[in-house]
C-alpha atoms as a printed R data frame, in Angstrom:
    type eleno elety resid chain resno       x      y       z
1   ATOM     1    CA   MET     A     1 242.665 52.487  69.406
2   ATOM     2    CA   ASP     A     2 243.552 55.597  71.393
3   ATOM     3    CA   ASP     A     3 246.974 57.067  70.750
4   ATOM     4    CA   HIS     A     4 248.162 57.777  74.260
5   ATOM     5    CA   ARG     A     5 251.737 58.564  75.075
6   ATOM     6    CA   VAL     A     6 253.431 55.707  76.858
7   ATOM     7    CA   ASP     A     7 255.227 56.423  80.109
8   ATOM     8    CA   GLU     A     8 258.577 54.630  79.797
9   ATOM     9    CA   ALA     A     9 258.803 54.291  83.584
10  ATOM    10    CA   ALA     A    10 255.478 52.427  83.481
11  ATOM    11    CA   VAL     A    11 256.806 50.152  80.720
12  ATOM    12    CA   ASP     A    12 259.913 49.434  82.794
13  ATOM    13    CA   ALA     A    13 257.825 48.723  85.913
14  ATOM    14    CA   VAL     A    14 255.478 46.338  84.083
15  ATOM    15    CA   LEU     A    15 258.407 44.640  82.344
16  ATOM    16    CA   THR     A    16 260.124 44.091  85.680
17  ATOM    17    CA   ALA     A    17 256.921 42.827  87.318
18  ATOM    18    CA   SER     A    18 256.205 40.585  84.326
19  ATOM    19    CA   ARG     A    19 259.412 38.635  84.950
20  ATOM    20    CA   SER     A    20 258.111 37.756  88.388
21  ATOM    21    CA   LEU     A    21 254.645 36.933  87.054
22  ATOM    22    CA   VAL     A    22 256.036 34.718  84.288
23  ATOM    23    CA   ALA     A    23 258.188 32.914  86.860
24  ATOM    24    CA   ARG     A    24 255.115 32.351  89.051
25  ATOM    25    CA   ALA     A    25 253.096 31.182  86.032
26  ATOM    26    CA   THR     A    26 255.801 28.654  85.222
27  ATOM    27    CA   MET     A    27 256.044 27.482  88.836
28  ATOM    28    CA   SER     A    28 252.265 27.202  89.076
29  ATOM    29    CA   LEU     A    29 252.107 24.540  86.369
30  ATOM    30    CA   GLY     A    30 253.666 22.096  88.828
31  ATOM    31    CA   ALA     A    31 253.686 18.507  87.571
32  ATOM    32    CA   ALA     A    32 251.715 19.544  84.469
33  ATOM    33    CA   ALA     A    33 254.824 21.451  83.302
34  ATOM    34    CA   GLU     A    34 256.383 18.135  82.296
35  ATOM    35    CA   ASP     A    35 253.619 17.571  79.730
36  ATOM    36    CA   THR     A    36 252.352 21.086  79.004
37  ATOM    37    CA   THR     A    37 254.305 23.988  77.541
38  ATOM    38    CA   ILE     A    38 253.558 27.572  78.520
39  ATOM    39    CA   ALA     A    39 252.117 28.129  75.005
40  ATOM    40    CA   GLN     A    40 249.834 25.098  75.371
41  ATOM    41    CA   TYR     A    41 248.817 26.271  78.826
42  ATOM    42    CA   ARG     A    42 247.930 29.686  77.369
43  ATOM    43    CA   ALA     A    43 245.714 27.978  74.778
44  ATOM    44    CA   LEU     A    44 243.968 26.102  77.589
45  ATOM    45    CA   VAL     A    45 243.431 29.381  79.473
46  ATOM    46    CA   VAL     A    46 241.933 31.037  76.388
47  ATOM    47    CA   LEU     A    47 239.525 28.120  75.932
48  ATOM    48    CA   ALA     A    48 238.664 28.008  79.649
49  ATOM    49    CA   SER     A    49 238.094 31.758  79.853
50  ATOM    50    CA   ARG     A    50 236.347 32.367  76.522
51  ATOM    51    CA   GLY     A    51 234.650 29.057  75.810
52  ATOM    52    CA   PRO     A    52 234.831 27.071  72.559
53  ATOM    53    CA   GLN     A    53 236.637 28.912  69.772
54  ATOM    54    CA   ARG     A    54 236.978 28.621  66.033
55  ATOM    55    CA   MET     A    55 240.543 27.597  65.268
56  ATOM    56    CA   VAL     A    56 241.185 30.908  63.509
57  ATOM    57    CA   ASP     A    57 239.926 32.855  66.554
58  ATOM    58    CA   LEU     A    58 242.094 30.821  68.914
59  ATOM    59    CA   ALA     A    59 245.106 31.541  66.711
60  ATOM    60    CA   ALA     A    60 244.305 35.259  66.819
61  ATOM    61    CA   ALA     A    61 243.900 35.199  70.613
62  ATOM    62    CA   LEU     A    62 247.284 33.486  70.916
63  ATOM    63    CA   ALA     A    63 248.882 35.812  68.329
64  ATOM    64    CA   VAL     A    64 250.089 32.846  66.257
65  ATOM    65    CA   THR     A    65 249.363 31.623  62.752
66  ATOM    66    CA   PRO     A    66 246.447 29.225  62.286
67  ATOM    67    CA   SER     A    67 248.903 26.448  61.347
68  ATOM    68    CA   THR     A    68 250.833 26.959  64.596
69  ATOM    69    CA   ALA     A    69 247.579 26.891  66.558
70  ATOM    70    CA   GLY     A    70 246.594 23.741  64.682
71  ATOM    71    CA   ARG     A    71 249.820 21.937  65.629
72  ATOM    72    CA   MET     A    72 249.432 23.055  69.236
73  ATOM    73    CA   CYS     A    73 245.854 21.784  69.253
74  ATOM    74    CA   ASP     A    74 246.978 18.470  67.723
75  ATOM    75    CA   ARG     A    75 249.176 17.933  70.788
76  ATOM    76    CA   LEU     A    76 246.439 18.979  73.224
77  ATOM    77    CA   VAL     A    77 243.913 16.674  71.501
78  ATOM    78    CA   ARG     A    78 246.350 13.761  71.858
79  ATOM    79    CA   LYS     A    79 246.652 14.595  75.575
80  ATOM    80    CA   ARG     A    80 242.819 14.684  75.777
81  ATOM    81    CA   MET     A    81 242.873 18.237  77.129
82  ATOM    82    CA   ILE     A    82 240.835 19.717  74.283
83  ATOM    83    CA   ARG     A    83 238.611 18.391  71.524
84  ATOM    84    CA   ARG     A    84 238.030 19.450  67.956
85  ATOM    85    CA   HIS     A    85 234.636 19.462  66.346
86  ATOM    86    CA   ARG     A    86 232.841 20.983  63.394
87  ATOM    87    CA   ASP     A    87 230.923 24.182  64.008
88  ATOM    88    CA   ARG     A    88 227.181 23.465  63.925
89  ATOM    89    CA   ALA     A    89 226.440 26.747  62.167
90  ATOM    90    CA   ASP     A    90 229.276 26.471  59.628
91  ATOM    91    CA   ARG     A    91 230.367 22.893  58.949
92  ATOM    92    CA   ARG     A    92 233.533 24.175  57.254
93  ATOM    93    CA   ALA     A    93 234.767 25.775  60.478
94  ATOM    94    CA   VAL     A    94 236.693 23.794  63.082
95  ATOM    95    CA   ARG     A    95 236.040 24.631  66.712
96  ATOM    96    CA   VAL     A    96 238.063 23.613  69.723
97  ATOM    97    CA   SER     A    97 236.870 23.348  73.295
98  ATOM    98    CA   ILE     A    98 238.478 22.479  76.578
99  ATOM    99    CA   MET     A    99 237.871 19.067  78.116
100 ATOM   100    CA   PRO     A   100 237.778 18.302  81.851
101 ATOM   101    CA   ALA     A   101 241.453 17.248  81.923
102 ATOM   102    CA   GLY     A   102 242.487 20.565  80.366
103 ATOM   103    CA   ARG     A   103 240.272 22.549  82.706
104 ATOM   104    CA   GLN     A   104 241.788 20.655  85.648
105 ATOM   105    CA   VAL     A   105 245.287 21.754  84.573
106 ATOM   106    CA   VAL     A   106 244.094 25.381  84.373
107 ATOM   107    CA   ASP     A   107 242.264 25.254  87.705
108 ATOM   108    CA   GLN     A   108 245.159 23.631  89.575
109 ATOM   109    CA   ALA     A   109 247.710 26.039  88.106
110 ATOM   110    CA   THR     A   110 245.453 28.985  88.963
111 ATOM   111    CA   ALA     A   111 245.138 27.825  92.578
112 ATOM   112    CA   ARG     A   112 248.922 27.437  92.896
113 ATOM   113    CA   ARG     A   113 249.542 30.803  91.232
114 ATOM   114    CA   ARG     A   114 246.993 32.446  93.533
115 ATOM   115    CA   ALA     A   115 248.955 31.196  96.563
116 ATOM   116    CA   LEU     A   116 252.286 32.325  95.087
117 ATOM   117    CA   ILE     A   117 250.928 35.792  94.298
118 ATOM   118    CA   ALA     A   118 249.321 36.095  97.739
119 ATOM   119    CA   GLY     A   119 252.735 35.430  99.240
120 ATOM   120    CA   ILE     A   120 254.205 38.323  97.273
121 ATOM   121    CA   LEU     A   121 251.324 40.677  98.110
122 ATOM   122    CA   ALA     A   122 251.692 39.814 101.801
123 ATOM   123    CA   LYS     A   123 255.103 41.531 101.647
124 ATOM   124    CA   LEU     A   124 253.416 44.825 100.711
125 ATOM   125    CA   PRO     A   125 251.808 47.095 103.280
126 ATOM   126    CA   PRO     A   126 248.015 46.501 103.268
127 ATOM   127    CA   ARG     A   127 247.362 50.100 102.181
128 ATOM   128    CA   GLN     A   128 249.370 49.548  98.942
129 ATOM   129    CA   GLN     A   129 247.597 46.353  97.912
130 ATOM   130    CA   PRO     A   130 244.417 48.024  96.527
131 ATOM   131    CA   ALA     A   131 246.525 50.315  94.309
132 ATOM   132    CA   VAL     A   132 248.359 47.286  92.893
133 ATOM   133    CA   ALA     A   133 245.022 45.511  92.314
134 ATOM   134    CA   ASN     A   134 243.485 48.522  90.553
135 ATOM   135    CA   ALA     A   135 246.504 49.025  88.306
136 ATOM   136    CA   LEU     A   136 246.681 45.354  87.331
137 ATOM   137    CA   GLN     A   137 242.921 45.154  86.698
138 ATOM   138    CA   ALA     A   138 243.221 48.103  84.313
139 ATOM   139    CA   PHE     A   139 246.232 46.474  82.631
140 ATOM   140    CA   ALA     A   140 244.394 43.140  82.243
141 ATOM   141    CA   ARG     A   141 241.339 44.897  80.762
142 ATOM   142    CA   ALA     A   142 243.556 46.744  78.266
143 ATOM   143    CA   ALA     A   143 245.145 43.398  77.329
144 ATOM   144    CA   GLY     A   144 241.700 41.847  76.738
145 ATOM   145    CA   GLU     A   145 241.878 39.330  79.591
146 ATOM   146    CA   VAL     A   146 238.619 37.887  80.917
147 ATOM   147    CA   PRO     A   147 238.314 38.061  84.740
148 ATOM   148    CA   ASP     A   148 238.068 34.619  86.365
149 ATOM   149    CA   SER     A   149 234.604 35.452  87.697
150 ATOM   150    CA   LEU     A   150 233.302 35.717  84.099
151 ATOM   151    CA   TRP     A   151 234.729 32.422  82.807
152 ATOM   152    CA   PRO     A   152 232.253 29.843  81.474
153 ATOM   153    CA   ALA     A   153 231.500 26.913  83.772
154 ATOM   154    CA   PRO     A   154 233.890 23.987  83.347
155 ATOM   155    CA   PRO     A   155 232.714 20.959  81.383
156 ATOM   156    CA   ALA     A   156 230.859 18.619  83.744
157 ATOM   157    CA   GLU     A   157 231.932 15.317  82.252
158 ATOM   158    CA   PRO     A   158 234.027 14.003  79.399
159 ATOM   159    CA   GLN     A   159 232.504 14.826  76.067
160 ATOM   160    CA   PRO     A   160 231.902 11.940  73.662
161 ATOM   161    CA   SER     A   161 234.641 11.463  71.142
162 ATOM   162    CA   GLY     A   162 234.153  9.966  67.759
163 ATOM   163    CA   PRO     A   163 236.748  8.510  65.451
164 ATOM   164    CA   ALA     A   164 237.774 11.994  64.246
165 ATOM   165    CA   GLN     A   165 238.713 13.163  67.741
166 ATOM   166    CA   ALA     A   166 240.509  9.953  68.609
167 ATOM   167    CA   LYS     A   167 242.801 10.445  65.628
168 ATOM   168    CA   GLY     A   168 243.371 14.079  66.529
169 ATOM   169    CA   ARG     A   169 241.687 15.331  63.368
170 ATOM   170    CA   PRO     A   170 238.448 17.251  62.789
C-alpha cells in the first residue's frame, strides 16, 4: 500500500458527500428496507458484484467476523435471497451465492439509486459532471468496488435447494 499524505479537505469533502450517498442508498431500498438491513444489502451487493464467495471471503469483504457474516447469511438464506453450498473443490469450505430474489433487490435498489443520483447531478453544471465522475471512479477503484458493467450475470432461475438449504444450514 502506498503511503500518500491525505488531504484533510478531501476527507471532509468525501465525508460530507458520503452522508448524502448513504441517505440515497437507504432511500433506494424502498419496500425492501422493511425486510433488508443496510448490512444485509451490502452482502447482497458483494455477492452480485463478485459472484459466489467462500464465507470467510464474504466476511473479509464486509469487514466483519466470519461468525457475524454467518448470522447475516442465515437471515438471507431464510429470506431465500442467497443460498449456501459446499465448495466443489474443497468440501470443507462453505460458499454463498445470490439467488434471483436477492439479485432483484439489488437491481431494483440500484435503479432507484441511479435516479436519485441523476437528480443530484442535474443540479450541477454539465461541465462539472465529468470531474465528479472521474473523482468518484478513482475513489471506488481505491475502495475495491467492482463497476456494474463487470458484475457477473444474474442467476437465470431459482437454484435447486436441498434439505440443507431449506434449514438454513450448509
